[in-house]
PDB file of N, CA and C in Angstrom:
ATOM      1  N   UNK Q   1      41.104   8.246-286.584  1.00 77.00           N
ATOM      2  CA  UNK Q   1      41.142   9.715-285.496  1.00 77.00           C
ATOM      3  C   UNK Q   1      39.814  10.984-286.454  1.00 77.00           C
ATOM      4  N   UNK Q   2      39.053  10.391-287.012  1.00 85.00           N
ATOM      5  CA  UNK Q   2      38.300  11.640-288.319  1.00 85.00           C
ATOM      6  C   UNK Q   2      37.176  11.531-287.096  1.00 85.00           C
ATOM      7  N   UNK Q   3      36.256  12.586-287.063  1.00 87.00           N
ATOM      8  CA  UNK Q   3      35.383  13.040-286.609  1.00 87.00           C
ATOM      9  C   UNK Q   3      35.165  12.881-284.782  1.00 87.00           C
ATOM     10  N   UNK Q   4      36.760  12.924-284.132  1.00 90.00           N
ATOM     11  CA  UNK Q   4      36.359  12.803-283.166  1.00 90.00           C
ATOM     12  C   UNK Q   4      36.374  13.756-282.153  1.00 90.00           C
ATOM     13  N   UNK Q   5      36.641  14.877-282.738  1.00 90.00           N
ATOM     14  CA  UNK Q   5      36.410  16.341-281.848  1.00 90.00           C
ATOM     15  C   UNK Q   5      34.455  16.206-281.748  1.00 90.00           C
ATOM     16  N   UNK Q   6      34.183  15.893-282.645  1.00 90.00           N
ATOM     17  CA  UNK Q   6      32.424  16.366-282.912  1.00 90.00           C
ATOM     18  C   UNK Q   6      31.863  14.865-282.101  1.00 90.00           C
ATOM     19  N   UNK Q   7      32.536  13.706-282.062  1.00 90.00           N
ATOM     20  CA  UNK Q   7      31.701  12.591-281.570  1.00 90.00           C
ATOM     21  C   UNK Q   7      32.119  12.633-279.569  1.00 90.00           C
ATOM     22  N   UNK Q   8      33.445  13.868-279.517  1.00 94.00           N
ATOM     23  CA  UNK Q   8      33.258  13.680-277.916  1.00 94.00           C
ATOM     24  C   UNK Q   8      32.692  15.350-277.766  1.00 94.00           C
ATOM     25  N   UNK Q   9      32.327  15.542-278.724  1.00 95.00           N
ATOM     26  CA  UNK Q   9      31.483  17.296-277.965  1.00 95.00           C
ATOM     27  C   UNK Q   9      30.220  16.662-277.654  1.00 95.00           C
ATOM     28  N   UNK Q  10      30.000  16.070-278.884  1.00 93.00           N
ATOM     29  CA  UNK Q  10      28.236  15.386-278.875  1.00 93.00           C
ATOM     30  C   UNK Q  10      28.765  14.825-276.989  1.00 93.00           C
ATOM     31  N   UNK Q  11      29.645  13.718-276.992  1.00 94.00           N
ATOM     32  CA  UNK Q  11      29.194  13.112-275.768  1.00 94.00           C
ATOM     33  C   UNK Q  11      29.449  14.104-274.355  1.00 94.00           C
ATOM     34  N   UNK Q  12      30.095  15.200-274.372  1.00 97.00           N
ATOM     35  CA  UNK Q  12      29.813  16.231-273.141  1.00 97.00           C
ATOM     36  C   UNK Q  12      29.320  17.074-273.272  1.00 97.00           C
ATOM     37  N   UNK Q  13      28.464  17.818-274.486  1.00 97.00           N
ATOM     38  CA  UNK Q  13      27.305  18.028-274.408  1.00 97.00           C
ATOM     39  C   UNK Q  13      26.211  17.643-274.009  1.00 97.00           C
ATOM     40  N   UNK Q  14      25.831  16.457-274.335  1.00 96.00           N
ATOM     41  CA  UNK Q  14      24.634  15.859-273.440  1.00 96.00           C
ATOM     42  C   UNK Q  14      24.846  15.555-272.183  1.00 96.00           C
ATOM     43  N   UNK Q  15      26.325  15.028-271.605  1.00 97.00           N
ATOM     44  CA  UNK Q  15      26.883  15.140-270.330  1.00 97.00           C
ATOM     45  C   UNK Q  15      26.499  16.468-269.416  1.00 97.00           C
ATOM     46  N   UNK Q  16      27.243  17.369-269.961  1.00 98.00           N
ATOM     47  CA  UNK Q  16      26.577  18.878-269.402  1.00 98.00           C
ATOM     48  C   UNK Q  16      25.432  19.175-269.636  1.00 98.00           C
ATOM     49  N   UNK Q  17      24.286  18.773-269.870  1.00 98.00           N
ATOM     50  CA  UNK Q  17      22.586  18.930-269.823  1.00 98.00           C
ATOM     51  C   UNK Q  17      22.364  18.424-268.776  1.00 98.00           C
ATOM     52  N   UNK Q  18      22.602  16.551-268.575  1.00 98.00           N
ATOM     53  CA  UNK Q  18      21.867  16.307-267.215  1.00 98.00           C
ATOM     54  C   UNK Q  18      22.335  16.742-266.322  1.00 98.00           C
ATOM     55  N   UNK Q  19      23.826  16.857-266.365  1.00 98.00           N
ATOM     56  CA  UNK Q  19      23.854  17.939-264.772  1.00 98.00           C
ATOM     57  C   UNK Q  19      23.680  18.924-265.149  1.00 98.00           C
ATOM     58  N   UNK Q  20      23.645  19.643-265.492  1.00 98.00           N
ATOM     59  CA  UNK Q  20      22.963  21.269-265.286  1.00 98.00           C
ATOM     60  C   UNK Q  20      21.905  20.968-264.767  1.00 98.00           C
ATOM     61  N   UNK Q  21      20.725  20.186-265.546  1.00 98.00           N
ATOM     62  CA  UNK Q  21      19.360  19.320-265.139  1.00 98.00           C
ATOM     63  C   UNK Q  21      19.029  19.172-264.036  1.00 98.00           C
ATOM     64  N   UNK Q  22      20.025  18.458-263.648  1.00 98.00           N
ATOM     65  CA  UNK Q  22      20.109  17.581-262.372  1.00 98.00           C
ATOM     66  C   UNK Q  22      20.384  18.875-261.399  1.00 98.00           C
ATOM     67  N   UNK Q  23      21.481  19.436-261.284  1.00 98.00           N
ATOM     68  CA  UNK Q  23      21.749  20.223-260.554  1.00 98.00           C
ATOM     69  C   UNK Q  23      20.585  21.424-260.201  1.00 98.00           C
ATOM     70  N   UNK Q  24      19.819  22.062-261.333  1.00 98.00           N
ATOM     71  CA  UNK Q  24      18.381  22.644-261.219  1.00 98.00           C
ATOM     72  C   UNK Q  24      17.543  22.146-260.493  1.00 98.00           C
ATOM     73  N   UNK Q  25      17.476  20.739-261.210  1.00 98.00           N
ATOM     74  CA  UNK Q  25      16.228  20.598-259.829  1.00 98.00           C
ATOM     75  C   UNK Q  25      16.449  19.945-258.607  1.00 98.00           C
ATOM     76  N   UNK Q  26      18.183  19.818-257.813  1.00 98.00           N
ATOM     77  CA  UNK Q  26      18.342  19.498-256.471  1.00 98.00           C
ATOM     78  C   UNK Q  26      18.263  20.918-256.284  1.00 98.00           C
ATOM     79  N   UNK Q  27      18.452  22.138-256.882  1.00 98.00           N
ATOM     80  CA  UNK Q  27      18.188  23.471-256.016  1.00 98.00           C
ATOM     81  C   UNK Q  27      17.160  23.564-255.626  1.00 98.00           C
ATOM     82  N   UNK Q  28      16.095  23.754-256.993  1.00 98.00           N
ATOM     83  CA  UNK Q  28      14.551  23.860-256.894  1.00 98.00           C
ATOM     84  C   UNK Q  28      13.688  23.020-255.961  1.00 98.00           C
ATOM     85  N   UNK Q  29      14.313  21.846-255.513  1.00 98.00           N
ATOM     86  CA  UNK Q  29      13.487  20.978-254.178  1.00 98.00           C
ATOM     87  C   UNK Q  29      14.489  20.716-252.798  1.00 98.00           C
ATOM     88  N   UNK Q  30      15.733  21.889-252.914  1.00 98.00           N
ATOM     89  CA  UNK Q  30      16.294  21.724-252.442  1.00 98.00           C
ATOM     90  C   UNK Q  30      16.480  22.320-251.574  1.00 98.00           C
ATOM     91  N   UNK Q  31      16.276  23.874-251.932  1.00 98.00           N
ATOM     92  CA  UNK Q  31      16.485  25.193-251.085  1.00 98.00           C
ATOM     93  C   UNK Q  31      15.331  26.079-251.627  1.00 98.00           C
ATOM     94  N   UNK Q  32      15.127  25.458-252.889  1.00 98.00           N
ATOM     95  CA  UNK Q  32      13.714  26.988-253.040  1.00 98.00           C
ATOM     96  C   UNK Q  32      12.260  26.628-252.521  1.00 98.00           C
ATOM     97  N   UNK Q  33      12.224  25.465-252.595  1.00 98.00           N
ATOM     98  CA  UNK Q  33      10.541  25.151-252.710  1.00 98.00           C
ATOM     99  C   UNK Q  33      10.805  25.353-250.701  1.00 98.00           C
ATOM    100  N   UNK Q  34      11.457  24.676-249.870  1.00 98.00           N
ATOM    101  CA  UNK Q  34      12.047  24.684-248.338  1.00 98.00           C
ATOM    102  C   UNK Q  34      11.647  26.529-247.702  1.00 98.00           C
ATOM    103  N   UNK Q  35      12.398  26.627-249.036  1.00 98.00           N
ATOM    104  CA  UNK Q  35      12.365  28.710-248.495  1.00 98.00           C
ATOM    105  C   UNK Q  35      10.839  29.052-248.825  1.00 98.00           C
ATOM    106  N   UNK Q  36      10.148  28.798-249.941  1.00 98.00           N
ATOM    107  CA  UNK Q  36       8.851  28.961-250.200  1.00 98.00           C
ATOM    108  C   UNK Q  36       7.898  28.611-249.198  1.00 98.00           C
ATOM    109  N   UNK Q  37       8.044  27.538-248.504  1.00 97.00           N
ATOM    110  CA  UNK Q  37       7.012  26.932-247.598  1.00 97.00           C
ATOM    111  C   UNK Q  37       7.068  28.024-246.046  1.00 97.00           C
ATOM    112  N   UNK Q  38       8.857  27.885-245.732  1.00 97.00           N
ATOM    113  CA  UNK Q  38       9.253  28.756-244.794  1.00 97.00           C
ATOM    114  C   UNK Q  38       8.633  30.652-244.740  1.00 97.00           C
ATOM    115  N   UNK Q  39       8.946  30.908-245.726  1.00 97.00           N
ATOM    116  CA  UNK Q  39       7.911  31.952-245.928  1.00 97.00           C
ATOM    117  C   UNK Q  39       6.581  32.001-245.595  1.00 97.00           C
ATOM    118  N   UNK Q  40       5.642  31.071-246.370  1.00 97.00           N
ATOM    119  CA  UNK Q  40       4.625  31.306-246.270  1.00 97.00           C
ATOM    120  C   UNK Q  40       4.659  30.878-244.678  1.00 97.00           C
ATOM    121  N   UNK Q  41       4.650  30.163-244.234  1.00 97.00           N
ATOM    122  CA  UNK Q  41       4.707  29.744-242.463  1.00 97.00           C
ATOM    123  C   UNK Q  41       4.646  30.951-242.105  1.00 97.00           C
ATOM    124  N   UNK Q  42       5.805  31.241-241.830  1.00 96.00           N
ATOM    125  CA  UNK Q  42       6.039  32.484-241.467  1.00 96.00           C
ATOM    126  C   UNK Q  42       4.635  33.680-241.557  1.00 96.00           C
ATOM    127  N   UNK Q  43       4.118  33.962-242.505  1.00 96.00           N
ATOM    128  CA  UNK Q  43       3.681  35.484-243.460  1.00 96.00           C
ATOM    129  C   UNK Q  43       2.189  34.607-243.023  1.00 96.00           C
ATOM    130  N   UNK Q  44       1.933  33.338-242.829  1.00 96.00           N
ATOM    131  CA  UNK Q  44       0.831  32.987-242.369  1.00 96.00           C
ATOM    132  C   UNK Q  44      -0.212  33.452-240.755  1.00 96.00           C
ATOM    133  N   UNK Q  45       0.888  33.379-240.321  1.00 93.00           N
ATOM    134  CA  UNK Q  45       0.738  33.910-238.604  1.00 93.00           C
ATOM    135  C   UNK Q  45       1.569  35.493-238.078  1.00 93.00           C
ATOM    136  N   UNK Q  46       1.801  36.039-239.140  1.00 96.00           N
ATOM    137  CA  UNK Q  46       2.356  37.371-238.639  1.00 96.00           C
ATOM    138  C   UNK Q  46       1.775  38.241-239.197  1.00 96.00           C
ATOM    139  N   UNK Q  47       1.571  39.394-237.766  1.00 96.00           N
ATOM    140  CA  UNK Q  47       1.027  39.973-237.415  1.00 96.00           C
ATOM    141  C   UNK Q  47       1.940  41.929-237.437  1.00 96.00           C
ATOM    142  N   UNK Q  48       1.966  42.768-238.829  1.00 96.00           N
ATOM    143  CA  UNK Q  48       1.998  43.317-238.389  1.00 96.00           C
ATOM    144  C   UNK Q  48       2.544  44.578-237.850  1.00 96.00           C
ATOM    145  N   UNK Q  49       0.874  45.010-237.009  1.00 95.00           N
ATOM    146  CA  UNK Q  49       0.938  45.798-236.213  1.00 95.00           C
ATOM    147  C   UNK Q  49       1.505  45.276-234.854  1.00 95.00           C
ATOM    148  N   UNK Q  50       1.233  43.823-234.782  1.00 96.00           N
ATOM    149  CA  UNK Q  50       1.866  43.657-233.230  1.00 96.00           C
ATOM    150  C   UNK Q  50       3.887  43.437-233.082  1.00 96.00           C
ATOM    151  N   UNK Q  51       4.445  43.750-234.653  1.00 95.00           N
ATOM    152  CA  UNK Q  51       5.435  43.610-234.529  1.00 95.00           C
ATOM    153  C   UNK Q  51       5.827  44.949-234.601  1.00 95.00           C
ATOM    154  N   UNK Q  52       4.978  46.176-235.324  1.00 95.00           N
ATOM    155  CA  UNK Q  52       5.410  47.463-235.377  1.00 95.00           C
ATOM    156  C   UNK Q  52       5.595  48.151-233.563  1.00 95.00           C
ATOM    157  N   UNK Q  53       4.370  47.505-233.133  1.00 94.00           N
ATOM    158  CA  UNK Q  53       4.291  48.134-231.515  1.00 94.00           C
ATOM    159  C   UNK Q  53       5.280  47.590-230.881  1.00 94.00           C
ATOM    160  N   UNK Q  54       5.584  46.612-231.049  1.00 94.00           N
ATOM    161  CA  UNK Q  54       6.850  45.918-230.068  1.00 94.00           C
ATOM    162  C   UNK Q  54       7.927  46.795-230.669  1.00 94.00           C
ATOM    163  N   UNK Q  55       8.195  47.176-232.164  1.00 94.00           N
ATOM    164  CA  UNK Q  55       9.781  48.305-232.457  1.00 94.00           C
ATOM    165  C   UNK Q  55       9.232  49.328-231.648  1.00 94.00           C
ATOM    166  N   UNK Q  56       7.682  50.305-231.841  1.00 94.00           N
ATOM    167  CA  UNK Q  56       7.987  50.972-231.741  1.00 94.00           C
ATOM    168  C   UNK Q  56       8.447  51.157-229.887  1.00 94.00           C
ATOM    169  N   UNK Q  57       7.619  49.922-229.141  1.00 93.00           N
ATOM    170  CA  UNK Q  57       8.148  50.382-227.813  1.00 93.00           C
ATOM    171  C   UNK Q  57       9.549  49.846-227.319  1.00 93.00           C
ATOM    172  N   UNK Q  58      10.158  49.286-228.235  1.00 93.00           N
ATOM    173  CA  UNK Q  58      11.845  49.771-228.294  1.00 93.00           C
ATOM    174  C   UNK Q  58      12.567  50.588-228.585  1.00 93.00           C
ATOM    175  N   UNK Q  59      11.409  51.638-229.365  1.00 91.00           N
ATOM    176  CA  UNK Q  59      12.357  52.894-229.587  1.00 91.00           C
ATOM    177  C   UNK Q  59      13.378  52.974-231.212  1.00 91.00           C
ATOM    178  N   UNK Q  60      12.920  51.885-231.714  1.00 92.00           N
ATOM    179  CA  UNK Q  60      13.509  51.644-232.880  1.00 92.00           C
ATOM    180  C   UNK Q  60      13.149  53.066-233.742  1.00 92.00           C
ATOM    181  N   UNK Q  61      11.776  53.461-234.260  1.00 90.00           N
ATOM    182  CA  UNK Q  61      11.413  54.346-235.264  1.00 90.00           C
ATOM    183  C   UNK Q  61      11.946  55.987-234.259  1.00 90.00           C
ATOM    184  N   UNK Q  62      12.418  56.854-235.411  1.00 89.00           N
ATOM    185  CA  UNK Q  62      12.341  58.211-234.605  1.00 89.00           C
ATOM    186  C   UNK Q  62      11.027  58.802-235.146  1.00 89.00           C
ATOM    187  N   UNK Q  63      10.028  58.670-235.949  1.00 89.00           N
ATOM    188  CA  UNK Q  63       8.796  59.115-236.402  1.00 89.00           C
ATOM    189  C   UNK Q  63       7.695  58.784-235.416  1.00 89.00           C
ATOM    190  N   UNK Q  64       8.169  57.109-234.973  1.00 85.00           N
ATOM    191  CA  UNK Q  64       6.928  57.098-233.583  1.00 85.00           C
ATOM    192  C   UNK Q  64       7.493  56.779-232.288  1.00 85.00           C
ATOM    193  N   UNK Q  65       7.553  57.613-231.564  1.00 86.00           N
ATOM    194  CA  UNK Q  65       8.412  57.573-230.504  1.00 86.00           C
ATOM    195  C   UNK Q  65       7.804  56.495-229.309  1.00 86.00           C
ATOM    196  N   UNK Q  66       8.125  56.113-228.708  1.00 83.00           N
ATOM    197  CA  UNK Q  66       7.582  54.971-227.717  1.00 83.00           C
ATOM    198  C   UNK Q  66       6.679  55.513-226.821  1.00 83.00           C
ATOM    199  N   UNK Q  67       5.312  55.119-226.092  1.00 76.00           N
ATOM    200  CA  UNK Q  67       4.410  55.121-225.654  1.00 76.00           C
ATOM    201  C   UNK Q  67       4.518  55.005-224.157  1.00 76.00           C
TER     202      UNK Q  67
END
C-alpha cells in the first residue's frame, strides 16, 4: 500500500494529458479548420457593396433610405 497514491496519480495524470490532447486535436481538425475554410470560401466571393445595396433596397438602414 506504500506509494499507492503516487502511482495512481501518475497513471491518471498521463491519462488526462493524453485525453485532453486528443480532444484538442479533434476540435481543431473537426471544428476549427472546417470553419476557417468556410469563412475563407465565403469571403472569397463576397461583395460588400452588393450586399449593402440589397439591404438598402430592403429598407434596413435608417441613414441610407432606399432609392
